[in-house]
Each structure stands twice: as structure tokens, then as C-alpha cells.
Amino acid sequence: MSLWSWVNQPEELKNFQNPLFEANSLVIWPSVAPQSLQLWEGIFLRWNRPSRYLDEAEEEMKRIIDYNRFLQDKVNSMKKQITQTETEGKVDEVDEVDKVDEMDKVDEMDKVDEVDKVDKVDEVDKVDEVDKVDKVDEVDKVDKVDEVDKVDEVDKVDEMDKVDEVDKVDEVDKVDKVDEVDKVDEVDKVDEVDKVDKVKKVDEVDEVDKVDEMDKVDEVDEVQENP
């Protein structure tokens, strides 16, 4: 078995810990001066003294450390009470100052209300003048809109005339295209008739050739029979 598994037991570990140790997150800078070096007799000379004295000394140290912590907690509690009392006193003073400020603000608000009333009267007068100007502007706008409507009507009439002209041109183009198609159809028909005539002529020539060949064959046969 490992020695550390026995040493790390809670009931045994306290016998190997320094009761005066306090955890510190800062860097510890020990003094290396010769007069600062002290022998830890509780560890290195523990076999040279009766263990009873060592146990009594350790118990006394623990008692002193616990009492010191109790006093430190009490000091911290008293500091908190003093801070809280001072804060409450400051809060009372601040409340009084706030009341005075509120009274001043009320007076200022009254003055502002009076000024606002005067400003509102001036604004009403200005609004009346602006309304008059707006009405004049609206009349001018209506006149301009009427002029624009007239111009739009003229533009629409011109566009209708242009559309009619375009439609007429399209109709003429369609008629021309129909005439061209008819001409092409006639030419195609004539070509077909010519082709038929040519085929007939070729057939007639073939028949004549066949008759000539038959006649020649007959002559040859006669010659062979009458040598």
C-alpha cells in the first residue's frame, strides 16, 4: 500500500499540517536572512521532547487561532454596522436635498407653463397664417393639375392617332403577304404540272424504246431461223 493513502486520511493529515498556515493568493516572498531562519522543532526535534508538551502546545495554538478568527469576524461586523449607519445618515441628507430640488423644479415648471401658454398663443397665430398660405398653395396646385390633365388628354389623342396609323400599316402588310403567298402557290402548281408532263414524256420514250427492242429481237429470230 502507498504511504500517501494513509497520510491523506483526514484524521491523520491534521497531524502533519501547520496550524499557523493561512492561504494567500499573493506571491509569498520569504526572508532568506540568517536571523530569519528558525528550526521547526515540532518536526525535527519532536522525538527529543515528551509528546505531551507538544500536544498541549498544539492545542493552545489552535485555541489562539480560533479566538483570533472570532475577533476578526467581530471587527468586520462592527465595520459593516458603522458603514451602514453612515450610509443612512447620508441618505437622510440626500432626501432633504432632493425635497429642496423638487420644490425648485415645481417653481421652474410653473414658470415653464406660463411661457408655454404664451408660446401656444403665438403658435396658434402662426398656424392661422400658415393655413391661409396653404389654401393659396392648394388653389395653385389645383390649377396646375387641371393644366396637366388637359396636356394628358392631348397626348392620349395623339397616341390614339398613332395607333390607328400603325394598325392601317399592319393591314396593308398582311394583304401584301397574302398576295405573295398566292403567287408562290401558283408557281408551285405550274412547277408540278411541268414535272408531270416531263414524266409522261419520259414514259412515252421508254415505251417506244421497248417496241424498237422487240422489233429487233423479232428480226434476229427470223434471221436465225432462215440462215
PDB file of C-alpha atoms in Angstrom:
ATOM      1  CA  MET A   1       0.000   0.000   0.000  1.00  0.00           C
ATOM      2  CA  SER A   2       1.073   3.614  -0.618  1.00  0.00           C
ATOM      3  CA  LEU A   3       2.168   5.718   2.356  1.00  0.00           C
ATOM      4  CA  TRP A   4       0.227   8.711   0.982  1.00  0.00           C
ATOM      5  CA  SER A   5      -3.081   6.868   1.088  1.00  0.00           C
ATOM      6  CA  TRP A   6      -2.624   6.596   4.854  1.00  0.00           C
ATOM      7  CA  VAL A   7      -1.204  10.136   5.386  1.00  0.00           C
ATOM      8  CA  ASN A   8      -4.024  11.782   3.377  1.00  0.00           C
ATOM      9  CA  GLN A   9      -6.718  10.438   5.707  1.00  0.00           C
ATOM     10  CA  PRO A  10      -8.446  13.423   7.420  1.00  0.00           C
ATOM     11  CA  GLU A  11      -7.827  12.092  10.949  1.00  0.00           C
ATOM     12  CA  GLU A  12      -4.114  11.586  10.193  1.00  0.00           C
ATOM     13  CA  LEU A  13      -3.499  14.549   7.865  1.00  0.00           C
ATOM     14  CA  LYS A  14      -4.120  17.131  10.619  1.00  0.00           C
ATOM     15  CA  ASN A  15      -1.116  15.747  12.481  1.00  0.00           C
ATOM     16  CA  PHE A  16       1.158  16.697   9.587  1.00  0.00           C
ATOM     17  CA  GLN A  17      -0.271  20.169   8.800  1.00  0.00           C
ATOM     18  CA  ASN A  18       0.992  23.537  10.036  1.00  0.00           C
ATOM     19  CA  PRO A  19      -1.829  25.077  12.118  1.00  0.00           C
ATOM     20  CA  LEU A  20      -0.390  28.592  11.589  1.00  0.00           C
ATOM     21  CA  PHE A  21      -0.684  28.401   7.808  1.00  0.00           C
ATOM     22  CA  GLU A  22      -3.103  30.807   6.136  1.00  0.00           C
ATOM     23  CA  ALA A  23      -3.918  30.612   2.429  1.00  0.00           C
ATOM     24  CA  ASN A  24      -2.794  33.659   0.445  1.00  0.00           C
ATOM     25  CA  SER A  25      -3.440  34.365  -3.258  1.00  0.00           C
ATOM     26  CA  LEU A  26      -0.421  36.694  -3.438  1.00  0.00           C
ATOM     27  CA  VAL A  27       3.147  35.669  -4.093  1.00  0.00           C
ATOM     28  CA  ILE A  28       4.995  34.689  -0.880  1.00  0.00           C
ATOM     29  CA  TRP A  29       8.439  36.258  -0.625  1.00  0.00           C
ATOM     30  CA  PRO A  30      10.257  34.541   2.233  1.00  0.00           C
ATOM     31  CA  SER A  31      13.089  36.228   4.080  1.00  0.00           C
ATOM     32  CA  VAL A  32      16.415  34.460   3.488  1.00  0.00           C
ATOM     33  CA  ALA A  33      18.373  36.448   6.076  1.00  0.00           C
ATOM     34  CA  PRO A  34      20.234  34.194   8.589  1.00  0.00           C
ATOM     35  CA  GLN A  35      18.427  35.696  11.574  1.00  0.00           C
ATOM     36  CA  SER A  36      15.090  34.858   9.948  1.00  0.00           C
ATOM     37  CA  LEU A  37      15.843  31.151   9.763  1.00  0.00           C
ATOM     38  CA  GLN A  38      14.267  29.116  12.559  1.00  0.00           C
ATOM     39  CA  LEU A  39      14.326  25.452  13.256  1.00  0.00           C
ATOM     40  CA  TRP A  40      10.955  23.756  13.239  1.00  0.00           C
ATOM     41  CA  GLU A  41      11.418  21.949  16.471  1.00  0.00           C
ATOM     42  CA  GLY A  42       7.945  20.432  16.390  1.00  0.00           C
ATOM     43  CA  ILE A  43       9.030  18.383  13.361  1.00  0.00           C
ATOM     44  CA  PHE A  44      12.779  17.957  13.523  1.00  0.00           C
ATOM     45  CA  LEU A  45      13.066  17.701  17.345  1.00  0.00           C
ATOM     46  CA  ARG A  46       9.736  16.071  18.086  1.00  0.00           C
ATOM     47  CA  TRP A  47      11.450  12.901  19.367  1.00  0.00           C
ATOM     48  CA  ASN A  48      13.615  14.862  21.815  1.00  0.00           C
ATOM     49  CA  ARG A  49      10.688  16.088  23.945  1.00  0.00           C
ATOM     50  CA  PRO A  50       7.773  14.382  25.602  1.00  0.00           C
ATOM     51  CA  SER A  51       4.824  14.277  23.206  1.00  0.00           C
ATOM     52  CA  ARG A  52       2.517  15.528  25.990  1.00  0.00           C
ATOM     53  CA  TYR A  53       4.026  19.025  25.811  1.00  0.00           C
ATOM     54  CA  LEU A  54       3.820  19.070  22.065  1.00  0.00           C
ATOM     55  CA  ASP A  55       0.130  18.149  22.151  1.00  0.00           C
ATOM     56  CA  GLU A  56      -0.577  20.845  24.748  1.00  0.00           C
ATOM     57  CA  ALA A  57       1.277  23.449  22.672  1.00  0.00           C
ATOM     58  CA  GLU A  58      -0.605  22.458  19.530  1.00  0.00           C
ATOM     59  CA  GLU A  59      -3.955  22.688  21.326  1.00  0.00           C
ATOM     60  CA  GLU A  60      -3.035  26.146  22.665  1.00  0.00           C
ATOM     61  CA  MET A  61      -2.067  27.327  19.188  1.00  0.00           C
ATOM     62  CA  LYS A  62      -5.353  26.091  17.752  1.00  0.00           C
ATOM     63  CA  ARG A  63      -7.284  27.872  20.520  1.00  0.00           C
ATOM     64  CA  ILE A  64      -5.437  31.121  19.878  1.00  0.00           C
ATOM     65  CA  ILE A  65      -6.048  30.860  16.110  1.00  0.00           C
ATOM     66  CA  ASP A  66      -9.771  30.219  16.597  1.00  0.00           C
ATOM     67  CA  TYR A  67     -10.080  33.166  19.020  1.00  0.00           C
ATOM     68  CA  ASN A  68      -8.210  35.397  16.586  1.00  0.00           C
ATOM     69  CA  ARG A  69     -10.636  34.465  13.819  1.00  0.00           C
ATOM     70  CA  PHE A  70     -13.606  35.161  16.109  1.00  0.00           C
ATOM     71  CA  LEU A  71     -12.243  38.640  16.900  1.00  0.00           C
ATOM     72  CA  GLN A  72     -11.597  39.312  13.228  1.00  0.00           C
ATOM     73  CA  ASP A  73     -15.207  38.410  12.350  1.00  0.00           C
ATOM     74  CA  LYS A  74     -16.476  40.695  15.126  1.00  0.00           C
ATOM     75  CA  VAL A  75     -14.354  43.584  13.840  1.00  0.00           C
ATOM     76  CA  ASN A  76     -15.702  43.071  10.316  1.00  0.00           C
ATOM     77  CA  SER A  77     -19.289  43.025  11.624  1.00  0.00           C
ATOM     78  CA  MET A  78     -18.762  46.293  13.529  1.00  0.00           C
ATOM     79  CA  LYS A  79     -17.231  47.906  10.442  1.00  0.00           C
ATOM     80  CA  LYS A  80     -20.313  46.951   8.452  1.00  0.00           C
ATOM     81  CA  GLN A  81     -22.612  48.460  11.107  1.00  0.00           C
ATOM     82  CA  ILE A  82     -20.644  51.716  11.122  1.00  0.00           C
ATOM     83  CA  THR A  83     -20.721  51.874   7.308  1.00  0.00           C
ATOM     84  CA  GLN A  84     -24.467  51.229   7.275  1.00  0.00           C
ATOM     85  CA  THR A  85     -25.094  53.969   9.855  1.00  0.00           C
ATOM     86  CA  GLU A  86     -23.047  56.467   7.866  1.00  0.00           C
ATOM     87  CA  THR A  87     -24.915  55.476   4.706  1.00  0.00           C
ATOM     88  CA  GLU A  88     -28.321  56.008   6.366  1.00  0.00           C
ATOM     89  CA  GLY A  89     -27.213  59.459   7.554  1.00  0.00           C
ATOM     90  CA  LYS A  90     -26.114  60.346   4.042  1.00  0.00           C
ATOM     91  CA  VAL A  91     -29.420  59.053   2.676  1.00  0.00           C
ATOM     92  CA  ASP A  92     -31.344  61.386   5.030  1.00  0.00           C
ATOM     93  CA  GLU A  93     -29.254  64.328   3.878  1.00  0.00           C
ATOM     94  CA  VAL A  94     -29.810  63.364   0.271  1.00  0.00           C
ATOM     95  CA  ASP A  95     -33.579  63.143   0.881  1.00  0.00           C
ATOM     96  CA  GLU A  96     -33.628  66.687   2.247  1.00  0.00           C
ATOM     97  CA  VAL A  97     -31.619  67.930  -0.710  1.00  0.00           C
ATOM     98  CA  ASP A  98     -33.989  66.090  -3.051  1.00  0.00           C
ATOM     99  CA  LYS A  99     -37.008  67.762  -1.428  1.00  0.00           C
ATOM    100  CA  VAL A 100     -35.456  71.194  -1.914  1.00  0.00           C
ATOM    101  CA  ASP A 101     -34.649  70.302  -5.526  1.00  0.00           C
ATOM    102  CA  GLU A 102     -38.237  69.145  -6.082  1.00  0.00           C
ATOM    103  CA  MET A 103     -39.580  72.452  -4.773  1.00  0.00           C
ATOM    104  CA  ASP A 104     -37.245  74.305  -7.123  1.00  0.00           C
ATOM    105  CA  LYS A 105     -38.352  72.097 -10.003  1.00  0.00           C
ATOM    106  CA  VAL A 106     -42.030  72.810  -9.230  1.00  0.00           C
ATOM    107  CA  ASP A 107     -41.343  76.548  -9.348  1.00  0.00           C
ATOM    108  CA  GLU A 108     -39.495  76.131 -12.625  1.00  0.00           C
ATOM    109  CA  MET A 109     -42.354  74.044 -14.033  1.00  0.00           C
ATOM    110  CA  ASP A 110     -44.840  76.790 -13.162  1.00  0.00           C
ATOM    111  CA  LYS A 111     -42.680  79.312 -14.981  1.00  0.00           C
ATOM    112  CA  VAL A 112     -42.347  76.967 -17.933  1.00  0.00           C
ATOM    113  CA  ASP A 113     -46.140  76.511 -18.058  1.00  0.00           C
ATOM    114  CA  GLU A 114     -46.644  80.260 -18.273  1.00  0.00           C
ATOM    115  CA  VAL A 115     -44.077  80.508 -21.035  1.00  0.00           C
ATOM    116  CA  ASP A 116     -45.737  77.584 -22.813  1.00  0.00           C
ATOM    117  CA  LYS A 117     -49.100  79.333 -22.722  1.00  0.00           C
ATOM    118  CA  VAL A 118     -47.607  82.425 -24.356  1.00  0.00           C
ATOM    119  CA  ASP A 119     -45.835  80.226 -26.912  1.00  0.00           C
ATOM    120  CA  LYS A 120     -49.089  78.375 -27.701  1.00  0.00           C
ATOM    121  CA  VAL A 121     -50.868  81.671 -28.431  1.00  0.00           C
ATOM    122  CA  ASP A 122     -48.043  82.646 -30.776  1.00  0.00           C
ATOM    123  CA  GLU A 123     -48.171  79.204 -32.404  1.00  0.00           C
ATOM    124  CA  VAL A 124     -51.935  79.491 -32.985  1.00  0.00           C
ATOM    125  CA  ASP A 125     -51.393  82.811 -34.755  1.00  0.00           C
ATOM    126  CA  LYS A 126     -48.636  81.266 -36.859  1.00  0.00           C
ATOM    127  CA  VAL A 127     -50.828  78.252 -37.671  1.00  0.00           C
ATOM    128  CA  ASP A 128     -53.610  80.556 -38.910  1.00  0.00           C
ATOM    129  CA  GLU A 129     -51.171  82.339 -41.198  1.00  0.00           C
ATOM    130  CA  VAL A 130     -49.787  79.003 -42.416  1.00  0.00           C
ATOM    131  CA  ASP A 131     -53.322  77.745 -43.116  1.00  0.00           C
ATOM    132  CA  LYS A 132     -54.014  80.783 -45.250  1.00  0.00           C
ATOM    133  CA  VAL A 133     -50.805  80.228 -47.202  1.00  0.00           C
ATOM    134  CA  ASP A 134     -51.623  76.512 -47.566  1.00  0.00           C
ATOM    135  CA  LYS A 135     -55.039  77.293 -49.003  1.00  0.00           C
ATOM    136  CA  VAL A 136     -53.493  79.595 -51.600  1.00  0.00           C
ATOM    137  CA  ASP A 137     -50.971  76.881 -52.434  1.00  0.00           C
ATOM    138  CA  GLU A 138     -53.772  74.313 -52.809  1.00  0.00           C
ATOM    139  CA  VAL A 139     -55.615  76.567 -55.265  1.00  0.00           C
ATOM    140  CA  ASP A 140     -52.410  76.941 -57.293  1.00  0.00           C
ATOM    141  CA  LYS A 141     -51.907  73.175 -57.232  1.00  0.00           C
ATOM    142  CA  VAL A 142     -55.488  72.574 -58.466  1.00  0.00           C
ATOM    143  CA  ASP A 143     -54.893  74.934 -61.389  1.00  0.00           C
ATOM    144  CA  LYS A 144     -51.676  73.159 -62.256  1.00  0.00           C
ATOM    145  CA  VAL A 145     -53.398  69.765 -62.048  1.00  0.00           C
ATOM    146  CA  ASP A 146     -56.091  70.947 -64.478  1.00  0.00           C
ATOM    147  CA  GLU A 147     -53.415  72.081 -66.933  1.00  0.00           C
ATOM    148  CA  VAL A 148     -51.625  68.747 -66.602  1.00  0.00           C
ATOM    149  CA  ASP A 149     -54.916  66.878 -67.223  1.00  0.00           C
ATOM    150  CA  LYS A 150     -55.503  68.854 -70.413  1.00  0.00           C
ATOM    151  CA  VAL A 151     -51.992  68.080 -71.638  1.00  0.00           C
ATOM    152  CA  ASP A 152     -52.527  64.394 -70.824  1.00  0.00           C
ATOM    153  CA  GLU A 153     -55.768  64.338 -72.848  1.00  0.00           C
ATOM    154  CA  VAL A 154     -53.992  65.864 -75.859  1.00  0.00           C
ATOM    155  CA  ASP A 155     -51.198  63.315 -75.521  1.00  0.00           C
ATOM    156  CA  LYS A 156     -53.767  60.492 -75.378  1.00  0.00           C
ATOM    157  CA  VAL A 157     -55.458  61.707 -78.578  1.00  0.00           C
ATOM    158  CA  ASP A 158     -52.090  61.846 -80.357  1.00  0.00           C
ATOM    159  CA  GLU A 159     -51.291  58.337 -79.174  1.00  0.00           C
ATOM    160  CA  MET A 160     -54.681  57.049 -80.462  1.00  0.00           C
ATOM    161  CA  ASP A 161     -53.989  58.585 -83.886  1.00  0.00           C
ATOM    162  CA  LYS A 162     -50.568  56.935 -83.976  1.00  0.00           C
ATOM    163  CA  VAL A 163     -52.102  53.580 -83.034  1.00  0.00           C
ATOM    164  CA  ASP A 164     -54.664  53.868 -85.857  1.00  0.00           C
ATOM    165  CA  GLU A 165     -51.914  54.599 -88.380  1.00  0.00           C
ATOM    166  CA  VAL A 166     -49.911  51.624 -87.162  1.00  0.00           C
ATOM    167  CA  ASP A 167     -52.993  49.367 -87.488  1.00  0.00           C
ATOM    168  CA  LYS A 168     -53.524  50.506 -91.088  1.00  0.00           C
ATOM    169  CA  VAL A 169     -49.907  49.801 -91.962  1.00  0.00           C
ATOM    170  CA  ASP A 170     -50.222  46.347 -90.403  1.00  0.00           C
ATOM    171  CA  GLU A 171     -53.327  45.577 -92.504  1.00  0.00           C
ATOM    172  CA  VAL A 172     -51.536  46.635 -95.718  1.00  0.00           C
ATOM    173  CA  ASP A 173     -48.578  44.421 -94.797  1.00  0.00           C
ATOM    174  CA  LYS A 174     -50.921  41.483 -94.221  1.00  0.00           C
ATOM    175  CA  VAL A 175     -52.579  41.951 -97.661  1.00  0.00           C
ATOM    176  CA  ASP A 176     -49.139  42.106 -99.340  1.00  0.00           C
ATOM    177  CA  LYS A 177     -48.085  38.937 -97.596  1.00  0.00           C
ATOM    178  CA  VAL A 178     -51.284  37.125 -98.711  1.00  0.00           C
ATOM    179  CA  ASP A 179     -50.644  38.167-102.351  1.00  0.00           C
ATOM    180  CA  GLU A 180     -47.074  36.892-102.152  1.00  0.00           C
ATOM    181  CA  VAL A 181     -48.280  33.579-100.751  1.00  0.00           C
ATOM    182  CA  ASP A 182     -50.828  33.219-103.572  1.00  0.00           C
ATOM    183  CA  LYS A 183     -48.135  33.900-106.168  1.00  0.00           C
ATOM    184  CA  VAL A 184     -45.878  31.313-104.624  1.00  0.00           C
ATOM    185  CA  ASP A 185     -48.710  28.759-104.660  1.00  0.00           C
ATOM    186  CA  GLU A 186     -49.355  29.398-108.377  1.00  0.00           C
ATOM    187  CA  VAL A 187     -45.666  28.978-109.199  1.00  0.00           C
ATOM    188  CA  ASP A 188     -45.590  25.727-107.252  1.00  0.00           C
ATOM    189  CA  LYS A 189     -48.621  24.443-109.176  1.00  0.00           C
ATOM    190  CA  VAL A 190     -47.008  25.291-112.536  1.00  0.00           C
ATOM    191  CA  ASP A 191     -43.831  23.507-111.499  1.00  0.00           C
ATOM    192  CA  GLU A 192     -45.824  20.413-110.571  1.00  0.00           C
ATOM    193  CA  VAL A 193     -47.606  20.406-113.938  1.00  0.00           C
ATOM    194  CA  ASP A 194     -44.244  20.703-115.750  1.00  0.00           C
ATOM    195  CA  LYS A 195     -42.885  17.808-113.736  1.00  0.00           C
ATOM    196  CA  VAL A 196     -45.913  15.636-114.621  1.00  0.00           C
ATOM    197  CA  ASP A 197     -45.519  16.456-118.343  1.00  0.00           C
ATOM    198  CA  LYS A 198     -41.851  15.556-118.221  1.00  0.00           C
ATOM    199  CA  VAL A 199     -42.629  12.261-116.518  1.00  0.00           C
ATOM    200  CA  LYS A 200     -45.248  11.440-119.173  1.00  0.00           C
ATOM    201  CA  LYS A 201     -42.801  12.226-121.968  1.00  0.00           C
ATOM    202  CA  VAL A 202     -40.183  10.012-120.385  1.00  0.00           C
ATOM    203  CA  ASP A 203     -42.717   7.179-120.121  1.00  0.00           C
ATOM    204  CA  GLU A 204     -43.625   7.543-123.813  1.00  0.00           C
ATOM    205  CA  VAL A 205     -39.955   7.442-124.815  1.00  0.00           C
ATOM    206  CA  ASP A 206     -39.451   4.323-122.736  1.00  0.00           C
ATOM    207  CA  GLU A 207     -42.396   2.621-124.455  1.00  0.00           C
ATOM    208  CA  VAL A 208     -41.046   3.489-127.896  1.00  0.00           C
ATOM    209  CA  ASP A 209     -37.643   2.115-126.952  1.00  0.00           C
ATOM    210  CA  LYS A 210     -39.231  -1.078-125.726  1.00  0.00           C
ATOM    211  CA  VAL A 211     -41.165  -1.504-129.039  1.00  0.00           C
ATOM    212  CA  ASP A 212     -37.953  -0.975-131.037  1.00  0.00           C
ATOM    213  CA  GLU A 213     -36.154  -3.558-128.965  1.00  0.00           C
ATOM    214  CA  MET A 214     -38.975  -6.050-129.536  1.00  0.00           C
ATOM    215  CA  ASP A 215     -38.819  -5.465-133.277  1.00  0.00           C
ATOM    216  CA  LYS A 216     -35.081  -6.023-133.297  1.00  0.00           C
ATOM    217  CA  VAL A 217     -35.476  -9.212-131.346  1.00  0.00           C
ATOM    218  CA  ASP A 218     -38.053 -10.487-133.837  1.00  0.00           C
ATOM    219  CA  GLU A 219     -35.739  -9.715-136.762  1.00  0.00           C
ATOM    220  CA  VAL A 220     -32.894 -11.521-135.126  1.00  0.00           C
ATOM    221  CA  ASP A 221     -35.089 -14.547-134.547  1.00  0.00           C
ATOM    222  CA  GLU A 222     -36.130 -14.591-138.183  1.00  0.00           C
ATOM    223  CA  VAL A 223     -32.535 -14.366-139.323  1.00  0.00           C
ATOM    224  CA  GLN A 224     -31.575 -17.278-137.131  1.00  0.00           C
ATOM    225  CA  GLU A 225     -34.409 -19.413-138.470  1.00  0.00           C
ATOM    226  CA  ASN A 226     -33.563 -18.626-142.126  1.00  0.00           C
ATOM    227  CA  PRO A 227     -29.816 -18.670-142.406  1.00  0.00           C
TER     228      PRO A 227
END
